[in-house]
XYZ file of C-alpha atoms in Angstrom:
670
model
C 0.000 0.000 0.000
C 1.344 3.407 -0.923
C 2.647 5.748 1.740
C 0.376 8.506 0.405
C -2.782 6.575 1.365
C -1.563 6.095 4.944
C -0.591 9.760 5.119
C -3.988 10.832 3.822
C -5.769 8.659 6.392
C -3.649 10.136 9.171
C -4.315 13.651 7.863
C -8.075 12.963 7.771
C -8.003 11.584 11.326
C -6.249 14.706 12.575
C -8.652 17.022 10.739
C -11.762 15.186 11.924
C -10.525 15.042 15.521
C -9.899 18.782 15.374
C -13.338 19.465 13.896
C -14.941 17.184 16.499
C -13.296 19.192 19.267
C -14.451 22.472 17.717
C -18.013 21.191 17.228
C -18.673 19.170 20.375
C -16.405 20.755 22.972
C -15.879 24.385 21.935
C -19.235 25.016 20.184
C -17.299 26.936 17.500
C -17.108 24.851 14.316
C -14.779 26.242 11.675
C -16.290 24.236 8.788
C -19.911 23.482 7.821
C -21.378 20.006 8.273
C -21.032 19.293 4.558
C -17.248 19.662 4.705
C -17.057 17.433 7.798
C -19.333 14.804 6.236
C -17.272 14.778 3.034
C -14.011 14.165 4.937
C -15.652 11.605 7.227
C -16.917 9.611 4.255
C -13.526 9.778 2.574
C -11.919 8.276 5.685
C -14.622 5.593 5.918
C -13.992 4.618 2.294
C -10.212 4.464 2.758
C -10.599 2.363 5.937
C -12.920 -0.033 4.155
C -10.425 -0.398 1.293
C -7.430 -0.614 3.687
C -8.592 -2.219 6.952
C -5.007 -2.904 8.018
C -4.332 0.872 8.116
C -7.353 1.751 10.250
C -6.405 3.387 13.542
C -7.838 2.133 16.822
C -8.690 5.761 17.667
C -10.321 6.546 14.331
C -13.105 9.191 14.488
C -15.302 6.754 12.511
C -15.534 4.535 15.599
C -16.667 7.114 18.133
C -19.195 9.859 18.710
C -18.537 13.530 19.487
C -15.855 14.810 21.809
C -14.647 14.106 25.307
C -16.449 15.705 28.273
C -15.181 19.141 29.266
C -13.074 19.186 32.417
C -15.074 22.022 33.994
C -18.146 19.763 34.428
C -18.463 16.566 36.437
C -18.437 13.484 34.228
C -21.496 11.281 33.828
C -21.055 7.725 32.548
C -24.055 6.696 30.451
C -25.457 3.389 31.700
C -26.744 2.840 28.158
C -24.407 4.363 25.503
C -25.727 7.340 23.508
C -24.807 6.344 19.974
C -24.857 8.346 16.782
C -26.675 7.607 13.509
C -25.445 6.708 10.054
C -26.332 9.186 7.328
C -27.970 8.852 3.911
C -27.404 11.739 1.505
C -29.679 10.573 -1.316
C -32.759 8.493 -2.095
C -30.452 5.740 -3.371
C -28.549 5.564 -0.083
C -31.800 5.396 1.863
C -33.015 2.612 -0.450
C -29.769 0.734 0.272
C -30.449 1.107 4.017
C -33.930 -0.332 3.538
C -32.514 -3.199 1.467
C -30.012 -4.072 4.219
C -32.870 -4.259 6.708
C -34.800 -6.620 4.418
C -31.755 -8.864 4.038
C -31.309 -9.232 7.806
C -34.961 -9.957 8.603
C -37.031 -12.985 7.706
C -38.539 -12.827 4.247
C -41.974 -11.229 4.244
C -41.476 -9.331 7.502
C -43.647 -6.205 7.469
C -41.571 -3.156 8.475
C -43.093 0.113 9.645
C -41.026 3.239 10.257
C -41.210 6.098 12.726
C -40.341 9.344 10.939
C -38.938 12.295 12.905
C -37.452 15.664 11.940
C -33.710 15.582 12.631
C -33.424 18.528 14.998
C -30.130 20.372 14.727
C -29.375 21.038 18.373
C -27.545 19.468 21.294
C -28.308 15.905 22.399
C -28.993 15.482 26.122
C -29.988 12.749 28.541
C -32.521 13.339 31.357
C -32.689 10.894 34.262
C -35.879 10.704 36.328
C -36.127 8.767 39.603
C -39.611 8.251 41.031
C -40.746 10.739 38.404
C -38.416 13.528 39.586
C -35.636 14.959 37.397
C -32.358 14.151 39.161
C -29.752 14.514 36.403
C -29.127 16.025 33.015
C -26.113 15.188 30.866
C -24.671 15.897 27.439
C -23.983 13.059 25.008
C -20.225 13.715 25.149
C -18.362 10.879 23.439
C -21.335 8.522 23.700
C -19.903 6.657 26.676
C -19.572 9.617 29.050
C -20.980 13.140 29.054
C -21.007 16.280 31.143
C -23.300 16.806 34.134
C -25.492 19.814 33.201
C -28.321 19.130 35.671
C -28.729 22.693 36.952
C -28.764 24.036 33.406
C -31.401 21.665 31.997
C -33.628 22.445 34.978
C -33.872 26.027 33.703
C -35.333 24.971 30.310
C -38.984 25.851 30.627
C -40.540 22.929 28.773
C -38.542 20.251 30.623
C -40.745 18.953 33.473
C -39.060 18.693 36.860
C -41.649 16.059 37.834
C -43.465 13.660 35.508
C -47.177 12.856 35.575
C -48.868 9.501 36.095
C -47.499 6.028 36.816
C -43.862 6.275 35.683
C -40.961 3.800 36.066
C -38.775 4.076 39.173
C -35.863 5.024 36.928
C -36.366 6.480 33.465
C -33.759 7.989 31.166
C -35.072 10.149 28.343
C -32.929 11.203 25.372
C -33.715 14.255 23.308
C -32.508 17.395 21.612
C -32.191 20.914 23.017
C -32.678 23.608 20.376
C -32.870 27.375 20.222
C -35.801 28.566 18.075
C -34.704 30.473 14.981
C -36.537 33.695 15.858
C -34.992 33.753 19.319
C -31.565 32.946 17.847
C -31.765 35.887 15.419
C -32.760 38.284 18.217
C -30.000 36.954 20.474
C -27.299 37.433 17.822
C -28.536 40.890 16.836
C -28.406 42.042 20.454
C -24.934 40.508 20.856
C -23.695 42.337 17.737
C -25.037 45.650 19.010
C -23.280 45.126 22.342
C -20.044 43.892 20.793
C -20.444 40.438 22.348
C -19.903 36.947 20.949
C -22.352 35.847 18.263
C -23.098 32.210 17.485
C -22.620 30.694 14.038
C -25.986 28.921 14.076
C -28.818 27.912 16.444
C -27.186 24.559 17.162
C -24.088 26.235 18.595
C -26.249 28.696 20.514
C -28.081 25.789 22.162
C -24.904 23.841 22.952
C -23.108 26.934 24.240
C -26.059 27.827 26.452
C -26.069 24.350 28.011
C -22.382 24.639 28.853
C -22.660 27.748 31.015
C -21.119 27.299 34.455
C -23.675 29.791 35.775
C -27.159 28.296 35.301
C -28.656 31.788 35.611
C -27.191 32.549 32.196
C -28.737 29.405 30.735
C -32.072 30.398 32.266
C -32.057 33.597 30.185
C -31.603 31.677 26.923
C -34.818 30.666 25.102
C -34.141 26.926 24.827
C -36.603 24.136 23.976
C -36.336 20.378 24.497
C -37.865 17.562 22.409
C -37.708 13.916 23.517
C -36.868 11.356 20.827
C -35.966 8.088 22.594
C -35.460 6.142 25.815
C -32.202 5.000 27.379
C -32.223 3.289 30.751
C -35.627 2.044 31.994
C -36.281 0.154 35.246
C -36.582 -3.599 34.958
C -40.061 -5.084 34.721
C -41.416 -1.840 33.215
C -44.068 -2.621 30.614
C -43.729 -0.378 27.556
C -45.357 -0.490 24.097
C -43.527 -2.596 21.472
C -43.461 0.431 19.165
C -41.046 3.368 19.116
C -43.821 5.720 17.965
C -46.147 4.602 20.789
C -43.339 4.957 23.332
C -42.953 8.576 22.275
C -46.693 9.056 22.823
C -46.225 7.505 26.267
C -43.503 10.053 27.037
C -45.910 12.818 26.026
C -48.532 11.431 28.420
C -45.950 11.571 31.228
C -45.485 15.271 30.461
C -42.392 15.278 28.259
C -42.381 17.443 25.091
C -42.418 15.403 21.873
C -42.164 16.957 18.423
C -45.563 17.323 16.744
C -44.142 16.484 13.279
C -43.439 12.813 14.139
C -45.382 10.281 12.038
C -45.530 6.515 11.473
C -45.530 5.059 7.937
C -45.747 1.488 6.655
C -43.435 1.571 3.613
C -40.262 2.974 2.092
C -42.491 5.029 -0.224
C -44.135 6.512 2.873
C -40.675 7.486 4.159
C -39.899 9.202 0.829
C -43.178 11.150 0.961
C -42.508 12.236 4.561
C -39.013 13.386 3.615
C -40.314 15.522 0.731
C -43.094 16.981 2.884
C -40.776 18.034 5.712
C -38.156 19.322 3.261
C -40.813 21.550 1.704
C -41.824 22.852 5.141
C -38.271 23.205 6.428
C -38.086 26.979 6.061
C -41.413 27.543 7.820
C -40.395 25.665 10.992
C -39.133 27.775 13.883
C -36.210 25.459 14.605
C -33.330 24.173 12.527
C -33.542 20.682 11.076
C -30.920 19.136 8.832
C -32.764 16.027 7.733
C -35.203 13.299 8.755
C -34.535 10.338 11.052
C -36.142 7.050 10.050
C -36.360 4.299 12.692
C -37.738 0.798 12.411
C -40.807 1.202 14.601
C -41.152 -2.268 16.118
C -38.882 -2.634 19.147
C -38.503 -6.402 18.671
C -37.208 -5.809 15.134
C -34.816 -3.149 16.428
C -33.371 -5.709 18.847
C -33.098 -8.283 16.076
C -31.260 -5.866 13.779
C -28.831 -4.739 16.491
C -25.915 -2.305 16.156
C -22.694 -1.669 14.297
C -19.679 0.039 15.899
C -21.170 3.492 16.428
C -24.765 3.332 15.235
C -27.925 1.201 15.224
C -28.693 -0.830 12.090
C -32.400 -0.024 12.484
C -32.152 3.789 12.099
C -30.676 6.267 9.667
C -30.613 10.043 9.195
C -31.465 11.113 5.681
C -29.832 14.531 5.372
C -31.262 17.580 3.620
C -29.280 19.723 1.175
C -26.841 21.659 3.341
C -27.623 25.203 4.461
C -23.925 25.861 5.002
C -21.218 25.630 2.353
C -17.682 26.784 1.682
C -16.887 29.337 -1.003
C -14.573 32.286 -1.719
C -15.132 36.024 -1.271
C -14.333 37.784 -4.544
C -15.229 41.317 -3.440
C -17.365 43.443 -1.114
C -20.100 45.946 -2.005
C -21.652 48.439 0.402
C -25.435 48.799 0.240
C -27.369 51.736 1.680
C -30.707 50.898 3.272
C -33.830 53.045 3.451
C -32.818 54.354 6.887
C -29.259 55.106 5.744
C -27.719 52.010 7.332
C -24.685 50.867 5.356
C -24.351 47.097 5.058
C -21.288 45.345 3.652
C -22.297 42.553 1.257
C -19.734 39.960 0.223
C -19.610 38.951 -3.446
C -19.047 35.204 -3.571
C -17.928 32.584 -5.996
C -21.410 31.123 -6.725
C -22.248 28.036 -4.675
C -25.402 25.965 -4.154
C -26.709 26.242 -0.580
C -29.899 24.417 0.348
C -30.739 23.986 -3.336
C -30.344 27.709 -4.130
C -27.368 29.265 -5.937
C -25.882 31.944 -3.678
C -23.539 34.668 -4.938
C -23.883 37.267 -2.157
C -23.884 37.156 1.649
C -24.194 39.836 4.309
C -21.290 40.788 6.554
C -23.632 42.879 8.780
C -21.340 45.764 9.810
C -17.762 46.896 10.443
C -17.622 45.157 13.835
C -18.605 41.847 12.241
C -15.855 42.196 9.620
C -13.346 42.787 12.408
C -14.715 39.939 14.548
C -14.508 37.454 11.687
C -11.136 38.779 10.542
C -12.382 38.323 6.991
C -10.550 39.552 3.882
C -11.292 39.576 0.157
C -9.983 36.290 -1.238
C -10.733 34.274 1.920
C -12.438 30.889 1.964
C -15.527 31.289 4.119
C -18.423 29.252 5.422
C -21.776 30.761 4.475
C -25.175 29.928 5.894
C -28.624 30.254 4.393
C -31.835 29.471 6.264
C -35.259 30.103 4.748
C -35.726 33.529 3.242
C -32.985 35.030 5.397
C -30.185 36.688 3.446
C -27.160 34.333 3.429
C -24.472 35.349 5.885
C -20.777 34.689 6.358
C -20.410 32.745 9.613
C -16.701 31.864 9.716
C -13.372 32.166 7.910
C -11.014 29.271 7.183
C -7.825 31.190 7.847
C -5.658 28.121 7.242
C -6.775 28.291 3.586
C -5.963 32.008 3.244
C -3.865 32.759 0.116
C -1.086 35.358 0.136
C -2.920 37.860 -2.073
C -5.955 38.619 0.124
C -7.050 42.238 0.588
C -8.358 44.049 3.643
C -11.975 45.251 3.495
C -12.033 49.049 3.762
C -15.292 50.432 5.175
C -16.318 53.605 3.275
C -16.170 57.043 4.891
C -18.433 58.513 2.174
C -21.845 57.178 1.153
C -21.491 55.019 -1.994
C -24.856 56.351 -3.251
C -24.796 60.119 -2.586
C -21.215 60.830 -1.385
C -22.421 62.258 1.944
C -20.406 61.651 5.103
C -20.788 58.251 6.746
C -21.432 58.569 10.477
C -20.999 56.012 13.191
C -21.944 57.092 16.678
C -19.733 55.690 19.436
C -21.362 52.642 20.976
C -23.418 51.845 17.860
C -22.618 48.960 15.524
C -24.258 50.421 12.424
C -22.679 53.088 10.215
C -25.108 55.362 8.357
C -25.198 57.828 5.511
C -25.774 61.304 6.940
C -27.473 62.637 3.781
C -30.978 61.690 4.852
C -32.851 64.351 2.853
C -30.664 63.991 -0.218
C -29.581 60.354 -0.516
C -31.420 58.455 -3.262
C -31.390 55.256 -1.197
C -33.295 57.001 1.611
C -35.457 59.254 -0.549
C -38.787 57.437 -0.283
C -38.630 57.056 3.480
C -37.530 60.688 3.957
C -40.478 61.989 1.925
C -43.005 59.655 3.568
C -41.849 60.875 6.961
C -41.884 64.522 5.850
C -45.518 64.180 4.711
C -46.712 62.157 7.746
C -49.452 63.378 10.072
C -47.242 64.486 12.963
C -44.759 66.117 10.572
C -46.051 68.336 7.748
C -49.374 66.436 7.576
C -49.866 66.473 3.786
C -53.334 64.976 3.430
C -53.658 62.567 0.488
C -49.919 61.944 -0.004
C -49.835 58.249 0.845
C -46.974 55.756 0.627
C -47.927 54.400 -2.809
C -48.131 57.884 -4.301
C -44.710 58.754 -2.828
C -43.298 55.595 -4.431
C -44.654 56.668 -7.843
C -43.351 60.239 -7.541
C -39.858 59.063 -6.593
C -39.752 56.342 -9.249
C -40.746 58.880 -11.900
C -37.876 61.044 -10.612
C -40.277 63.971 -10.106
C -39.412 64.255 -6.403
C -35.746 64.018 -5.446
C -36.111 65.812 -2.108
C -39.007 67.095 0.054
C -38.584 70.557 -1.518
C -39.672 69.149 -4.887
C -43.144 68.457 -3.456
C -43.835 72.190 -3.495
C -42.819 72.405 -7.160
C -45.397 69.873 -8.367
C -48.188 71.284 -10.519
C -51.837 70.194 -10.648
C -51.350 69.318 -14.317
C -48.460 66.944 -13.504
C -50.328 65.316 -10.618
C -53.398 64.757 -12.786
C -51.378 62.506 -15.135
C -50.583 60.001 -12.356
C -52.399 56.637 -12.230
C -55.813 56.816 -10.502
C -55.393 60.589 -10.034
C -58.296 62.578 -11.492
C -58.291 66.366 -11.878
C -60.159 66.905 -8.597
C -57.819 64.589 -6.681
C -54.811 66.387 -8.153
C -56.258 69.726 -7.103
C -56.947 68.470 -3.574
C -53.397 67.148 -3.218
C -51.879 70.366 -4.545
C -53.985 72.354 -2.072
C -52.929 70.039 0.766
C -49.252 70.563 -0.094
C -49.743 74.349 -0.318
C -51.501 74.374 3.065
C -48.352 73.091 4.759
C -46.351 76.147 3.700
C -47.490 77.697 7.006
C -46.392 75.471 9.884
C -44.542 75.603 13.212
C -40.864 75.322 13.934
C -41.449 72.125 15.943
C -43.283 70.405 13.075
C -40.603 71.455 10.595
C -37.781 70.138 12.794
C -39.596 66.817 13.247
C -40.326 66.579 9.503
C -36.616 66.717 8.648
C -36.248 63.142 9.930
C -33.113 63.708 12.010
C -32.255 60.423 13.741
C -33.821 60.088 17.195
C -35.446 63.526 16.999
C -39.050 62.612 17.658
C -42.065 64.855 18.105
C -41.333 65.650 21.764
C -37.646 66.387 21.144
C -38.522 68.660 18.216
C -40.869 70.623 20.463
C -38.228 70.844 23.174
C -35.690 72.173 20.642
C -38.176 74.755 19.340
C -39.051 75.822 22.890
C -35.400 76.196 23.899
C -33.819 77.803 20.833
C -36.822 79.831 19.540
C -35.448 80.035 15.963
C -34.396 77.527 13.334
C -31.056 79.259 12.769
C -30.230 78.848 16.454
C -30.956 75.102 16.288
C -28.983 74.685 13.063
C -25.887 76.438 14.409
C -25.975 74.977 17.940
C -22.985 73.000 19.202
C -23.301 69.600 20.798
C -22.823 71.160 24.232
C -25.542 73.757 23.606
C -27.946 71.094 22.345
C -27.423 69.050 25.499
C -28.817 71.941 27.532
C -32.233 70.948 26.134
C -34.173 68.534 28.404
C -33.934 64.905 27.192
C -31.219 65.689 24.615
C -28.172 63.608 25.453
C -24.810 63.205 23.756
C -26.049 60.719 21.119
C -29.068 62.808 20.021
C -26.974 65.975 20.038
C -24.385 64.287 17.833
C -27.080 63.180 15.366
C -28.370 66.773 15.103
C -24.898 68.284 14.633
C -23.960 65.709 11.964
C -27.247 66.236 10.135
C -26.794 69.979 9.758
C -23.068 69.677 9.084
C -23.726 67.574 5.964
C -23.731 69.989 3.009
C -26.348 67.994 1.060
C -28.834 68.293 3.926
C -27.993 71.967 4.294
C -28.857 72.572 0.626
C -32.220 70.775 0.885
C -33.111 72.669 4.071
C -32.249 75.948 2.333
C -34.592 75.011 -0.538
C -37.376 74.028 1.860
C -37.196 77.338 3.703
C -38.025 79.102 0.458
C -41.417 77.342 0.559
C -42.154 76.661 4.249
C -42.585 79.382 6.861
C -43.708 79.838 10.453
C -44.974 83.185 11.834
C -42.387 85.493 13.361
C -42.402 85.313 17.128
C -44.025 81.852 17.111
C -40.925 79.833 16.407
C -41.372 77.951 19.679
C -44.535 76.312 18.385
C -47.652 76.518 20.531
C -45.929 77.024 23.907
C -47.993 79.474 25.972
C -46.040 79.332 29.237
C -43.531 77.218 31.084
C -45.725 76.699 34.149
C -45.457 72.883 33.879
C -41.880 72.801 32.587
C -39.922 69.871 34.022
C -43.062 67.783 34.619
C -43.790 64.565 32.734
C -47.298 63.167 32.303
C -48.721 59.959 30.852
C -52.300 59.805 29.528
C -54.229 56.531 29.487
C -57.843 55.460 28.998
C -60.647 57.429 27.288
C -61.328 61.094 28.100
C -64.912 62.339 27.750
C -64.479 66.081 27.081
C -61.348 66.043 24.920
C -59.232 63.639 22.927
C -55.924 62.386 24.274
C -54.157 64.352 21.524
C -55.924 67.532 22.656
C -54.963 66.867 26.259
C -51.374 66.265 25.172
C -51.240 69.535 23.205
C -52.701 71.449 26.146
C -50.114 70.054 28.562
C -47.245 70.707 26.142
C -48.495 74.282 25.658
C -47.754 74.767 29.362
C -44.250 73.379 29.021
C -44.902 69.799 30.167
C -43.610 66.670 28.518
C -46.118 63.908 27.644
C -44.659 60.394 27.536
C -46.090 57.144 26.225
C -44.795 54.984 29.076
C -44.911 55.086 32.873
C -41.643 55.255 34.834
C -40.277 56.575 38.124
C -39.702 59.905 36.358
C -43.432 60.312 35.615
C -44.949 63.261 37.517
C -48.517 61.947 37.296
C -50.736 59.590 35.314
C -53.927 61.032 33.824
C -56.441 58.170 33.900
C -59.617 58.204 31.798
C -62.236 55.490 31.437
C -61.024 51.894 30.903
C -57.466 52.661 32.017
C -55.398 49.491 31.871
C -51.836 48.327 32.561
C -50.390 51.842 32.742
C -52.685 52.612 35.679
C -51.628 49.394 37.417
C -47.947 50.235 36.952
C -48.436 53.834 38.153
C -50.158 52.556 41.295
C -47.346 50.064 41.935
C -44.815 52.929 41.696
C -46.858 55.128 44.030
C -47.370 57.853 41.398
C -50.049 60.531 41.503
C -53.211 59.587 39.576
C -55.247 62.463 38.097
C -58.840 62.194 36.908
C -60.105 64.106 33.874
C -61.612 66.778 36.153
C -58.284 67.158 37.936
C -56.555 67.482 34.543
C -58.930 70.313 33.612
C -58.176 72.037 36.918
C -54.440 71.641 36.221
C -54.780 73.139 32.753
C -56.959 76.014 33.952
C -55.106 76.857 37.157
């Protein structure tokens, strides 16, 4: 036998052992499952062809990784084995044929079909119906004691119902739902913390927390899929499917997608059905597990070295693959957020050809250490945009290039701003940038801004797409004749819209400031700015320090305002707008009549009988008060109308003053 074959087998062993450690022990795999499976199969083939070269410690003869030293070790009384895989209909047919060859001719075989959950396998031991131990699978023989952590998973019962065996070991999978996983990673990115490559690693990493309080905060779910140890003389159904139903009756969660079929054709149909529904499920699955349903037949079929002969996992097309980054583009979203998008050497992922993947933001590029020319693992799940999850730095060529994040907007050439503490960089040309144009105009025309009646979202889309409106100032240049040519816009409608636009030429400083769409400058902040500075020029020229003298304007909001007015493109649009829009001299502070209630914060809840809540809000703000939408310790008083709900309850729990409608009227008229 050639030396090269032995060397290749040794190389494969070393690689697979490394990947096993990354996957099972560190929860940080550097390659997708497809790459691992390909190498594993190559080693299996070489060992089959060259049995004399097979190592006694070959990864093909064991499961997972060794238990971590930081946890106590649990020896499984019944080994937790792995499953063989089938990657095609032909391989599954071969599995079925092997079963037929080992059983008596004419034996009827039914199968239990289960989604192959992509999570972390665990063992739960119950004694007298009470959960006494939880453990990871580990290497199949021994795992890690994670009892305190599994107790925090909400759908794992601490005590079972009904007449249960004295000792009962339940095997199952812990997963993190996809929605929860996405929210967890997004929050981690924003806070500069570790993000997980996929929900499976999030689940496994959560189970391995030394502090169970951390695990308790993670949204984990458990699904039972089999039994391990069961007390002697326990009578159980002679069917795997019925045993799962028994577990459900005892109070254990069992996946609702499990079915029983009576033929190989039924297995094929189940596979296609679950594959079609894969993207709509709120947990990751990477295939379907088929098990011979009759327990007596399972015992007759027995086991091979690391897996049962009576079960197989038929894998789905992979949602992770390796490819190469050929370049990076920077896309500008409708809110100005700049997202780096990697151009990829096209690769099929989950049956879809992928040529682009998101890199999220500058922090993610730095965290990954990714460069143009790198080999990367990309992940695609459902309709989610594919993302780069890891970099294979050992495959990095010498000619890679650093990814330079732009300092100018790639669409409008405005400054790119990134506020300290924020992960997202944004274009500062909000009123000018073509990528943000539709959203800027929709906001400008909205009810609490300029309140242009009849200018809805669809009409804004048409005006921008026709290139008639490039900035809010262009709205005032539209003629009735032009508007009348738009789809579903008759002469009368065009006239009404033109009149509505003209009516907004007279406004207030507060409305105008809010309409500009400056980041984090809401209606209340705009009014506070108008009240404090009196004139638009004073707001526009204010320094960050001067802006922070305004109540509720902190360093971040002040920085947004300064950057907005410092951008020359915005300055030009504002100058154009001021040719059309005016507010009466001496009334630049909006509708403020006095500052008698300045420094007070009120919350209005329930239904008022003599005024609307908006009218009450305007009346309070006219006296200098702030009106908030939520109750907190800073709230001066809650104004409670009829049918007041949770806000009233919270105000009472905080010991806040509660004002009736009559008391509000007294306050306003005092």
